[in-house]
Coordinates of C-alpha atoms in Angstrom, one line a residue:
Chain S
X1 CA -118.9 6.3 172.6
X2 CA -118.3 2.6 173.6
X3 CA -118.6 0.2 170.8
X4 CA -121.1 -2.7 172.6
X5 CA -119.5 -6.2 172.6
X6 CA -122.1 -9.2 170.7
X7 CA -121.6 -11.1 168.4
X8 CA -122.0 -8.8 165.4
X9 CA -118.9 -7.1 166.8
X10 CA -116.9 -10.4 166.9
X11 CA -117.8 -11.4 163.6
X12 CA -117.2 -7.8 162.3
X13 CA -113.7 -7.2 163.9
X14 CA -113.0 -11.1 162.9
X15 CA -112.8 -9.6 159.1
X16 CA -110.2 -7.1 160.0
X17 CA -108.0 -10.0 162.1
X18 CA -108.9 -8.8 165.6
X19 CA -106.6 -5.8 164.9
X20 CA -109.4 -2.8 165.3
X21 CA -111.2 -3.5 168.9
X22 CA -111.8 -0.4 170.4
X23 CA -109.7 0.2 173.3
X24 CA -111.7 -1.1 176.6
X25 CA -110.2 1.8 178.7
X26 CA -107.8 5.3 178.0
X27 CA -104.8 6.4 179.6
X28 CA -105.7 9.5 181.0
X29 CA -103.1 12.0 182.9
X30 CA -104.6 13.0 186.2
X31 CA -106.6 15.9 186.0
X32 CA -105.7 18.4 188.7
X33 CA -109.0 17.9 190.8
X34 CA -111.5 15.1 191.0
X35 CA -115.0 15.0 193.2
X36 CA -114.1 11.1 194.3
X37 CA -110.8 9.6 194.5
X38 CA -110.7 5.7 195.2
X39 CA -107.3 4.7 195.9
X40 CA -106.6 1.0 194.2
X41 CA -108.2 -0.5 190.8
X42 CA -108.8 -3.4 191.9
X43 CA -112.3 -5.2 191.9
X44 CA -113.8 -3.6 195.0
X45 CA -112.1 0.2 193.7
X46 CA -113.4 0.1 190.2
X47 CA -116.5 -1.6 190.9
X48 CA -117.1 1.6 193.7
X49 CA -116.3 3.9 190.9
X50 CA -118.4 1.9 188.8
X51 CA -121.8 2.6 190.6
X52 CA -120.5 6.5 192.1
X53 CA -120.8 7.3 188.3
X54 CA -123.9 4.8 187.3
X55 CA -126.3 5.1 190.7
X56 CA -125.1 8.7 192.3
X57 CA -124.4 10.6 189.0
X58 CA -120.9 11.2 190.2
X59 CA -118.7 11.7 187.0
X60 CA -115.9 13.6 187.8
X61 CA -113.7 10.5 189.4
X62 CA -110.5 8.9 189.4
X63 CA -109.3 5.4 190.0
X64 CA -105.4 5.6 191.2
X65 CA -103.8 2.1 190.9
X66 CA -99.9 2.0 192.1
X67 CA -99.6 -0.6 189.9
X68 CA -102.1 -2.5 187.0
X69 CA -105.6 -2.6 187.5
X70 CA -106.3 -6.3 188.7
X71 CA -102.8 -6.9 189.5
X72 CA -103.2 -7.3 193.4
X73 CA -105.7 -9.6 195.3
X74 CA -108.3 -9.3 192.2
X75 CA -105.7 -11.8 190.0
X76 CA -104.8 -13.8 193.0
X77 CA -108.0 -15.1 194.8
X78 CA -109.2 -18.7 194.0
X79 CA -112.2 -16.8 192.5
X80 CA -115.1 -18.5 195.0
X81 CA -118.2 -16.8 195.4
X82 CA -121.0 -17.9 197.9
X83 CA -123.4 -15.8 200.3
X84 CA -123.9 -18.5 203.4
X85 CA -122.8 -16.8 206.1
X86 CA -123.5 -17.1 209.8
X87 CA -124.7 -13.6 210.7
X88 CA -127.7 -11.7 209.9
X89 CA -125.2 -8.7 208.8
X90 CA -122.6 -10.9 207.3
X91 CA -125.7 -12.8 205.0
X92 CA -127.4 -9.5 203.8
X93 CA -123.9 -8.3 202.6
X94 CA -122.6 -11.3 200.6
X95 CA -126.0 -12.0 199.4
X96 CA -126.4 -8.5 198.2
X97 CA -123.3 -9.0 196.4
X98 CA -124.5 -12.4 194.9
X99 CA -127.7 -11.4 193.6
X100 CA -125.8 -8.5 191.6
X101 CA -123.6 -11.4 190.3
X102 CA -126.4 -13.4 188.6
X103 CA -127.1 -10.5 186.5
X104 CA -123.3 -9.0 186.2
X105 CA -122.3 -9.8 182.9
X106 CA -125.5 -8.6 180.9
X107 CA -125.3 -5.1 182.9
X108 CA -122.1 -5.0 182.1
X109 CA -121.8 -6.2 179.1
X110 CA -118.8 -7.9 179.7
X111 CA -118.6 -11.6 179.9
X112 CA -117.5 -12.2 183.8
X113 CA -117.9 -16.3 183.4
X114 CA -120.4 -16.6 186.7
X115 CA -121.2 -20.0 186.8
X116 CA -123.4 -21.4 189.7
X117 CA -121.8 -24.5 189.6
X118 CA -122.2 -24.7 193.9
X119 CA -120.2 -24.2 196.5
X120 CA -120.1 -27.3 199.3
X121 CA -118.4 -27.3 202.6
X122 CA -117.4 -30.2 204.0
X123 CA -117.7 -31.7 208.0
X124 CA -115.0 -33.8 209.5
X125 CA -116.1 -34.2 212.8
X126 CA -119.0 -34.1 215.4
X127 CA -119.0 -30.0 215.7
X128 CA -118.6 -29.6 212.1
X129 CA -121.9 -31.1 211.8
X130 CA -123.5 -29.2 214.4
X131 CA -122.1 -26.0 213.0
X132 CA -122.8 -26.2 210.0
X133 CA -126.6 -27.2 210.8
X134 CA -127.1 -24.7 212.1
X135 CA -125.5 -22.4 210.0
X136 CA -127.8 -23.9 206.9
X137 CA -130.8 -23.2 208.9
X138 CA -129.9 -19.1 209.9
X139 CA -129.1 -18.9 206.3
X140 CA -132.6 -20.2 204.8
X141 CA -134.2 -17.6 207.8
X142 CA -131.9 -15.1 205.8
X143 CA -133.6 -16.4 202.6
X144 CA -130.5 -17.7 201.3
X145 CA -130.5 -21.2 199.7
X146 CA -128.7 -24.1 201.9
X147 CA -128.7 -27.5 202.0
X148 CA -127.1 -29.9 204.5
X149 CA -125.8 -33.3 203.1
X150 CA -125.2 -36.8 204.2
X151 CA -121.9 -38.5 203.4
X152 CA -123.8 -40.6 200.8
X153 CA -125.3 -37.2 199.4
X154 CA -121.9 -35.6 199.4
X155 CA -120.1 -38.6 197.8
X156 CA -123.2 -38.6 194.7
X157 CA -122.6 -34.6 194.1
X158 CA -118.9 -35.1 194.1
X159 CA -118.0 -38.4 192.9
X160 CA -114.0 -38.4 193.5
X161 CA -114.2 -37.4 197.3
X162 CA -112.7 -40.0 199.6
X163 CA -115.5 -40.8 201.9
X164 CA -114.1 -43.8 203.1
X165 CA -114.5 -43.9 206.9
X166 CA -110.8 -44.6 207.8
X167 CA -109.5 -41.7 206.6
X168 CA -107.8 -39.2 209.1
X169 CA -110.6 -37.1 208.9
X170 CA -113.8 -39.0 207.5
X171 CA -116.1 -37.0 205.9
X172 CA -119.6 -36.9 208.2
X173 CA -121.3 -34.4 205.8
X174 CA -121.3 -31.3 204.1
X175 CA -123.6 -28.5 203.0
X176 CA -124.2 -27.2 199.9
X177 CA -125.2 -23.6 198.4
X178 CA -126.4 -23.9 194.8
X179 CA -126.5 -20.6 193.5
X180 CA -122.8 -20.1 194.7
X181 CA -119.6 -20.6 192.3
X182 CA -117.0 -19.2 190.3
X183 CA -116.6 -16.2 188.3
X184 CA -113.6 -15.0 186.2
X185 CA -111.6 -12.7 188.1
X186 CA -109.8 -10.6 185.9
X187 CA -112.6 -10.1 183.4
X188 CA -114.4 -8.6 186.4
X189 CA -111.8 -6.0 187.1
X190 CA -111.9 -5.4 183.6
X191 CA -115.8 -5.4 182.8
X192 CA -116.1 -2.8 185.2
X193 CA -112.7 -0.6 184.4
X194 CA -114.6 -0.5 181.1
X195 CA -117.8 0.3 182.5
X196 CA -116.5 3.1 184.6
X197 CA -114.4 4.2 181.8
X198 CA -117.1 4.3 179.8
X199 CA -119.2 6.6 182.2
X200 CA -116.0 9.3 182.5
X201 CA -114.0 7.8 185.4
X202 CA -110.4 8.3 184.8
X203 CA -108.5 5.4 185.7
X204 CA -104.8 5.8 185.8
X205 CA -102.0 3.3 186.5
X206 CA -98.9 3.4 187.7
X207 CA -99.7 6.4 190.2
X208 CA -99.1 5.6 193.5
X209 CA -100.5 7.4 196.8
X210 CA -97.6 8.6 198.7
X211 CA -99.5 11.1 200.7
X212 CA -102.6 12.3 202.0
X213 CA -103.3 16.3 202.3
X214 CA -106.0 17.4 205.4
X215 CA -106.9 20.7 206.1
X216 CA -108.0 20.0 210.0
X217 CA -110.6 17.1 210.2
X218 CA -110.8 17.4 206.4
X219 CA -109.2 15.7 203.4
X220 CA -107.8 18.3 200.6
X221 CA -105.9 15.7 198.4
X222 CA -103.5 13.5 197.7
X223 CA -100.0 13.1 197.2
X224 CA -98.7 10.6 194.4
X225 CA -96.4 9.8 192.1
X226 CA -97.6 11.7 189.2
X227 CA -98.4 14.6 191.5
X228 CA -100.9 16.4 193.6
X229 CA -104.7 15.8 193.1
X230 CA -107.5 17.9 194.9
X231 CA -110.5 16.0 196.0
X232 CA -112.4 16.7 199.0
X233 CA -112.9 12.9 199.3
X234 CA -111.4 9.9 199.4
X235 CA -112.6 6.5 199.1
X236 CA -109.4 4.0 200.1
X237 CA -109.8 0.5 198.7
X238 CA -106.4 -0.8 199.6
X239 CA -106.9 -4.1 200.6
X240 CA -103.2 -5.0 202.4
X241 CA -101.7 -2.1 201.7
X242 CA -104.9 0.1 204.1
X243 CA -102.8 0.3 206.9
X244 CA -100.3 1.7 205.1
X245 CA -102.4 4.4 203.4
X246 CA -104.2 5.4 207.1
X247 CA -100.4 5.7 208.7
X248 CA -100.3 8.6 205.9
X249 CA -103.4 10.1 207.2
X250 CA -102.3 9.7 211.3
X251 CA -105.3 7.0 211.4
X252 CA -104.6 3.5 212.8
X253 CA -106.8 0.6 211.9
X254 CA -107.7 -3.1 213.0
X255 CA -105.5 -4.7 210.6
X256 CA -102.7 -7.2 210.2
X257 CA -101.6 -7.8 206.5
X258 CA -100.4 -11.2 205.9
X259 CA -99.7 -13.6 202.7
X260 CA -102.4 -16.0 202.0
X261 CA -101.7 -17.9 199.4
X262 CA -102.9 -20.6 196.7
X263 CA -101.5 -22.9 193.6
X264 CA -103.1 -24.3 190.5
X265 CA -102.0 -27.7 188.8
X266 CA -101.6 -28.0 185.3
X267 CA -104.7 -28.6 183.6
X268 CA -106.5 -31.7 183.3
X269 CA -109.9 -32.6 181.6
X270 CA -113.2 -32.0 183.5
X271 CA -112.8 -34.0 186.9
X272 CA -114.5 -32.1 189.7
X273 CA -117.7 -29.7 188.2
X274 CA -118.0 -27.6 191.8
X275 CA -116.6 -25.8 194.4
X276 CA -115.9 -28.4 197.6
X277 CA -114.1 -26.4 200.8
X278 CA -112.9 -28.1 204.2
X279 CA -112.4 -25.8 207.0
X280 CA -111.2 -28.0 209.3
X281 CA -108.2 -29.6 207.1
X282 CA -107.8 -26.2 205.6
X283 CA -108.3 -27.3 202.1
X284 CA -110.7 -26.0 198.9
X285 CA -110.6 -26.8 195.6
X286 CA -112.2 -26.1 192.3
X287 CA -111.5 -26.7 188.6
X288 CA -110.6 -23.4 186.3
X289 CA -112.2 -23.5 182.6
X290 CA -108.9 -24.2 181.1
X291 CA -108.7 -27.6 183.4
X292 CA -106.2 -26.2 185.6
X293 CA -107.5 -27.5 189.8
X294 CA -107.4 -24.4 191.4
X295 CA -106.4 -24.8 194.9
X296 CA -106.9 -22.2 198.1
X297 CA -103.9 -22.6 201.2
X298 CA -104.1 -20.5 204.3
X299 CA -102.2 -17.5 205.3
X300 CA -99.0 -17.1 207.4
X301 CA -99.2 -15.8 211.3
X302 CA -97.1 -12.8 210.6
X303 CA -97.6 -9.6 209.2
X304 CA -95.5 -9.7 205.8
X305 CA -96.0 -7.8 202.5
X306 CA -94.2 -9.7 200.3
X307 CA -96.4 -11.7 198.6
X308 CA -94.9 -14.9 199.1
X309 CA -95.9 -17.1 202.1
X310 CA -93.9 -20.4 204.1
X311 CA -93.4 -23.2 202.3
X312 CA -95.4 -25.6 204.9
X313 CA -98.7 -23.9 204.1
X314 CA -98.7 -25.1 200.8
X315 CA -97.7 -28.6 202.3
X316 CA -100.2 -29.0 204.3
X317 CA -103.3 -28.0 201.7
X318 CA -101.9 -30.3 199.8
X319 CA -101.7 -33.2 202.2
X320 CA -105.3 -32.3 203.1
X321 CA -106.4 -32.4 199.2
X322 CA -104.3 -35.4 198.8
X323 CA -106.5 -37.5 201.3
X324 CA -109.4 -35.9 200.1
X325 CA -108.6 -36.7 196.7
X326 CA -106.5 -39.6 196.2
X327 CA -107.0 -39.5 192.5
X328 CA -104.9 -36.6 192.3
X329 CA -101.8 -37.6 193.8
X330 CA -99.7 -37.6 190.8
X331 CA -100.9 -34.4 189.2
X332 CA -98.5 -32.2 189.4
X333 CA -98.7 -27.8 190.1
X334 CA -97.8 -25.4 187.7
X335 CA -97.8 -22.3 189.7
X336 CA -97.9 -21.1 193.4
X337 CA -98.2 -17.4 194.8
X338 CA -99.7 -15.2 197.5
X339 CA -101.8 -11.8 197.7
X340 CA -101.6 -9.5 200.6
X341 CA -104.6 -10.2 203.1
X342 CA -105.8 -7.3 205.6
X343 CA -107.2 -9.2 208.2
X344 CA -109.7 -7.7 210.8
X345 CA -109.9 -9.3 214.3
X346 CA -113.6 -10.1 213.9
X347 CA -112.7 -11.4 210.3
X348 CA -115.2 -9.4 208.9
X349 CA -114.7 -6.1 206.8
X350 CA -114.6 -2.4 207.1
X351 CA -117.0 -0.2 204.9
X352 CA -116.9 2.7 206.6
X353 CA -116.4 7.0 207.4
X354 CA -113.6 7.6 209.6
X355 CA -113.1 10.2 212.2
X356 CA -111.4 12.8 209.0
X357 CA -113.9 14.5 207.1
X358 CA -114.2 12.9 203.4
X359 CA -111.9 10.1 204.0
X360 CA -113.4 6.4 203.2
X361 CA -111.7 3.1 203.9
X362 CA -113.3 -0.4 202.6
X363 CA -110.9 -2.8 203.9
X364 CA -110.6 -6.0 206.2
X365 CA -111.6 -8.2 203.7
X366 CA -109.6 -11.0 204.5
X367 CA -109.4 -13.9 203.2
X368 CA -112.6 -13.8 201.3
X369 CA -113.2 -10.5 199.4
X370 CA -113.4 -11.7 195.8
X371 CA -117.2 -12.9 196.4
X372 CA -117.9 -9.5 198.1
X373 CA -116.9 -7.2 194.9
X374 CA -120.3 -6.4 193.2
X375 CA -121.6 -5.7 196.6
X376 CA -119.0 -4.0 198.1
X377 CA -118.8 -1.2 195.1
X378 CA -122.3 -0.4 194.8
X379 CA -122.5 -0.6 199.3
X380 CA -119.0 1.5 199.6
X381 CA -120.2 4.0 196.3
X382 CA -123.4 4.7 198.6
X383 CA -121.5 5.6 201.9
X384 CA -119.4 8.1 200.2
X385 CA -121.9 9.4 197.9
X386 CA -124.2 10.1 200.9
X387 CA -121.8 10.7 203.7
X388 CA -123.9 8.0 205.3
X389 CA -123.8 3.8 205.0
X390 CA -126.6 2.3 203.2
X391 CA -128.4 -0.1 206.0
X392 CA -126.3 -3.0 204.3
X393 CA -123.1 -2.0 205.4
X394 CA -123.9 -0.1 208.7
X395 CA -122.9 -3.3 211.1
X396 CA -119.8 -3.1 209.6
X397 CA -118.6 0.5 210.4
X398 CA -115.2 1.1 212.2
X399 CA -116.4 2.3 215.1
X400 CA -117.8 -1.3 215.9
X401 CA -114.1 -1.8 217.3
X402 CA -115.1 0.5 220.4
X403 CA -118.7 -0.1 221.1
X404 CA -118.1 -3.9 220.7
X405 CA -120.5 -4.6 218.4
X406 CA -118.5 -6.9 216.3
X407 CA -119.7 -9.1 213.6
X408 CA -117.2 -12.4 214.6
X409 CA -117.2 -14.4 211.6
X410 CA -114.2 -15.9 212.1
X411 CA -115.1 -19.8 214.0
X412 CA -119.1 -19.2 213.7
X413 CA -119.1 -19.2 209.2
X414 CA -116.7 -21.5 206.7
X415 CA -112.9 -20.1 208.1
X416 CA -111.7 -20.0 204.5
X417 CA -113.5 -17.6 202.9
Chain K
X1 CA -89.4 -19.3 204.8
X2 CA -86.7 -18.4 207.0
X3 CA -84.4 -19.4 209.9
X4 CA -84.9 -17.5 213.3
X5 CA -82.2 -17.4 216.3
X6 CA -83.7 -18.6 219.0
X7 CA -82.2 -16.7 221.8
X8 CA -82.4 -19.4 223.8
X9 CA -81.8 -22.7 220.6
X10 CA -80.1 -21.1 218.3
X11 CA -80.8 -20.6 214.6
X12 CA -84.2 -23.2 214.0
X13 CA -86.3 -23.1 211.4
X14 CA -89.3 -20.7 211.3
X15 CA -91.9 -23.9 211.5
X16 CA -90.9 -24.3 214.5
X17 CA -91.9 -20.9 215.8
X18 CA -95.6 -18.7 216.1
X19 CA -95.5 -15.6 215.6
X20 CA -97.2 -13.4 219.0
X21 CA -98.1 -10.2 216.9
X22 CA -96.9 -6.7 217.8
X23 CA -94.8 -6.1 220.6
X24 CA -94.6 -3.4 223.4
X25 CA -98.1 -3.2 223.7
X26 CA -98.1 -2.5 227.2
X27 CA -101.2 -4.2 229.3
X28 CA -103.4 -0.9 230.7
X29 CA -102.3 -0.4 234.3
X30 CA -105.3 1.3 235.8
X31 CA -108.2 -1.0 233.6
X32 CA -110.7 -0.1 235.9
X33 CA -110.3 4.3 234.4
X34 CA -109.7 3.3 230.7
X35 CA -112.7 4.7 228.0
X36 CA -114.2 2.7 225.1
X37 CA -111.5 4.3 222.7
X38 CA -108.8 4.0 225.1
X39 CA -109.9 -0.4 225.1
X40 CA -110.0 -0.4 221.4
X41 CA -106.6 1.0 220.5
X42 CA -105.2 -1.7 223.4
X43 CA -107.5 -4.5 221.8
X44 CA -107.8 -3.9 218.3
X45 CA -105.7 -1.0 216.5
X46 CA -102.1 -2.1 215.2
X47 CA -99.3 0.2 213.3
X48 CA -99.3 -3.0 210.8
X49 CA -96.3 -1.6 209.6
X50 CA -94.7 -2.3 206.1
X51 CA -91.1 -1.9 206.8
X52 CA -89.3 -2.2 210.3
X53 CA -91.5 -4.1 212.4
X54 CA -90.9 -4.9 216.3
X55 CA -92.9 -8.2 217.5
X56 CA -93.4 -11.2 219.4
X57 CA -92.4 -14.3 218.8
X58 CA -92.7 -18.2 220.5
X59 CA -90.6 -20.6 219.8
X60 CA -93.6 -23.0 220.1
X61 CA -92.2 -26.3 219.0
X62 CA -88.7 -25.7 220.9
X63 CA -88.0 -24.3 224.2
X64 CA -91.6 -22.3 224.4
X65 CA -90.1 -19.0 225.4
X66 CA -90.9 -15.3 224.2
X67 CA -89.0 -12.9 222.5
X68 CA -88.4 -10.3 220.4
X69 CA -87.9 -9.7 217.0
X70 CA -87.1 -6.6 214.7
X71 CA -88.3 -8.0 211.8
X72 CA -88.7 -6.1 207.8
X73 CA -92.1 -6.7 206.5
X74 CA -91.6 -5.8 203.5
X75 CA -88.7 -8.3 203.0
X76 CA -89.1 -10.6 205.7
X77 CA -85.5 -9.8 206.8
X78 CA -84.8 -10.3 210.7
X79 CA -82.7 -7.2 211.5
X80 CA -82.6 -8.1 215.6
X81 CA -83.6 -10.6 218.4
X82 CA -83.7 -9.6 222.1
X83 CA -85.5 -11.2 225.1
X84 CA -88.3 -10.3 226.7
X85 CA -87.8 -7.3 228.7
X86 CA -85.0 -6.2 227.5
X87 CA -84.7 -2.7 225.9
X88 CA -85.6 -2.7 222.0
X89 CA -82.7 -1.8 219.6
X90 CA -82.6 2.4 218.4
X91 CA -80.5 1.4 215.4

């Protein structure tokens, strides 16, 4: 039975020095057959386990995780969340995601740290403000809150913003999306590790995939590290690593993996209370609870898994930020790293049945999958409880790369996810 | 980052090149007779491989030529160079 987290519990476990919380997850050995395997703990994997066990009554599942839960993209995102998207199909997913959001931490009873503080894009030239027009009108016809701002408007919601109008790229306007934000990105792969936990999943660590069994056009199991596991199906939530996992299964995909990659400064008292992206100088920025500016670079042309990224990248955020924001021009940054990106070519992502029997992939997030997680579990928990995609996800199937019937995100919404 | 030779410059630094993607994906010779799935592996589907690599590269900001790279994803280590057209390394 899972102890419930309130206040009661803090002051009760405050008598005994902290020293008796219940764990928030077991250790479990893998048991030699499962009904679902997801492959990878992060976000989007446990939050699919999540809602196979809550919504489909699925209990007999296992989370693999080659290495922590959390420890890939999940830890290394700039934690943004926002819903104002271009497309009809790209809107009705991210929004589906966002409305579970608002209600995340109470169903989960896990404290997530959503806060709708807004999310605003900026304009920095003539088809800036066009496109982003008339992106703010498509998203209020998807019933999704926008608002487009005037340079004055911007410069009143965000106070330190350079609007001057000699600067490289003056700022001509910028839209903003209320109800987006910021949530806490670990305690999200966490809240729902614990919530799936709770309901029987088995998540184990430290077990990596090295193979995938088929019988014909069907899955059987899977090879790992700490042995074979039977399951007849197989819901892959690699993120870069998905190609990887479909060359075990003779599959190819629409992906190239690449290092995207972001810094954080050291932390500073409150300066900037929102979320403010530029596409076109390639820079975003938003300040963490513990002050620190958290700031989002762009990813390398080449396929790398290492987790690092060039050097110039990072420069040129930060010369972006820098005119953006002169007052921070002798902060200094604390930390820089990258996360593996599996980029699809219509930037949009894959939620999907393949052509084996049983086998799942929910991949080609990008750049922007963080936002997506709530969504993206219960969506990709539907598709492989039912064999079939639930209407939200069926634009973005993988056969969409042969009848070409893509969903182009990539110049038409905000680049940086 | 890391320094590339430049079959044509010499060793430059990797700002100065784009990387082009895969390489060997041969153009379709007969378009006209190819099938849906037959355009979306040519389009779309890569091997993005983690490990030994063969791509495309442009030195962009030097000369502007192609070539070819046998590159270690999962490292970033350059194991070859050749030019375009010429045959890929076995080793």
């Amino acid at each position: 039975m899972r102890n419930k987290y309130s206040v009661f519990s803090l002051i009760k476990n405050a008598l005994s020095y902290h020293e008796n919380w219940q764990r928030a997850w077991k250790d479990p050995a893998p048991k030699k057959e499962y009904d679902v395997v997801i492959v990878g703990g992060g976000g989007h994997g446990l939050a699919t386990a999540y809602y196979l066990a809550k919504k489909h009554n699925i209990n007999n599942i296992a989370v693999v995780e080659k290495g922590w839960i959390g420890g890939g993209n999940t830890g290394r995102n700039t934690t943004i969340i926002r819903s104002n998207y271009l497309w009809d199909a790209s809107a009705g997913l991210y929004d589906h995601a966002l409305k579970i959001w608002e209600g995340l931490s109470q169903e989960l009873n896990y404290n997530v740290m959503f806060s709708q503080r807004g999310v605003m894009n900026l304009a920095h030239n003539l088809q800036d403000v066009r496109d982003l027009k008339r992106r703010t009108h498509a998203n209020r016809l998807n019933g999704i809150d926008a608002v487009y701002l005037s340079t004055e408007e911007v410069k009143k919601f965000c106070p330190i913003i350079n609007t001057s109008p000699d600067i490289r790229y003056p700022v001509l306007g910028g839209t903003l999306q209320r109800r987006a934000g910021t949530a806490r990105h670990d305690a999200v792969a966490w809240g729902y590790a614990r919530g799936a936990d709770a309901m029987g999943v088995d998540i184990i660590q430290n077990c990596e995939v090295k193979g995938i069994k088929r019988n014909g056009d069907s899955v059987e199991g899977i090879e790992t590290t700490k042995g074979f596991i039977k399951t007849k199906k197989v819901g892959v939530v690699a993120a870069g690593h998905s190609s990887v996992i479909a060359n075990m299964a003779g599959l190819r995909l629409p992906l190239e993996s690449k290092p995207l990659q972001a810094l954080v400064s050291e932390p500073v008292k409150p300066v900037i209370d929102t979320v403010v992206m530029s596409n076109a100088v390639h820079a975003y920025v938003s300040q963490s609870d513990k002050g620190e500016l958290v700031i989002g670079a762009g990813t390398d042309d080449y396929v790398s898994y290492t987790q690092k990224g060039s050097h110039q990248i990072v420069e040129g955020t930060l010369n972006a930020i820098l005119e953006l924001y002169p007052i921070f021009s002798r902060m200094r940054m604390l930390r820089q790293w990258g996360g593996i990106v599996d980029i699809c070519p219509d930037a949009s992502p894959i939620l999907s049945k393949t052509s084996i029997k049983g086998l799942y992939f929910n991949c080609g997030w990008g750049t922007g999958g963080f936002k997506a997680t709530p969504g993206s579990g219960d969506l990709f928990a539907h598709t492989i409880a039912n064999d079939e995609p639930h209407k939200l996800n069926a634009a973005f199937n993988l056969n969409r790369f042969v009848s070409g019937d893509l969903v182009d995100e990539h110049g038409a919404a905000a680049v940086a996810h | 980052m890391f320094l590339i030779n430049c079959p044509y410059c010499g060793e430059r630094d990797q700002q100065e090149f784009k990387a082009g993607g895969e390489a060997h994906i041969e153009r379709p010779k007969q378009p006209t007779e190819l099938s849906d799935d037959e355009w979306a592996e040519y389009l779309f589907m890569r091997k993005n491989i983690k490990g030994i690599q063969f791509e495309r590269w442009n030195h962009a900001h030097g000369c502007r030529k192609w070539f070819n790279m046998v590159r270690d994803t999962s490292n970033d280590e350059i194991k070859a160079i050749y030019k375009m057209g010429e045959k890929p390394p076995t080793q």
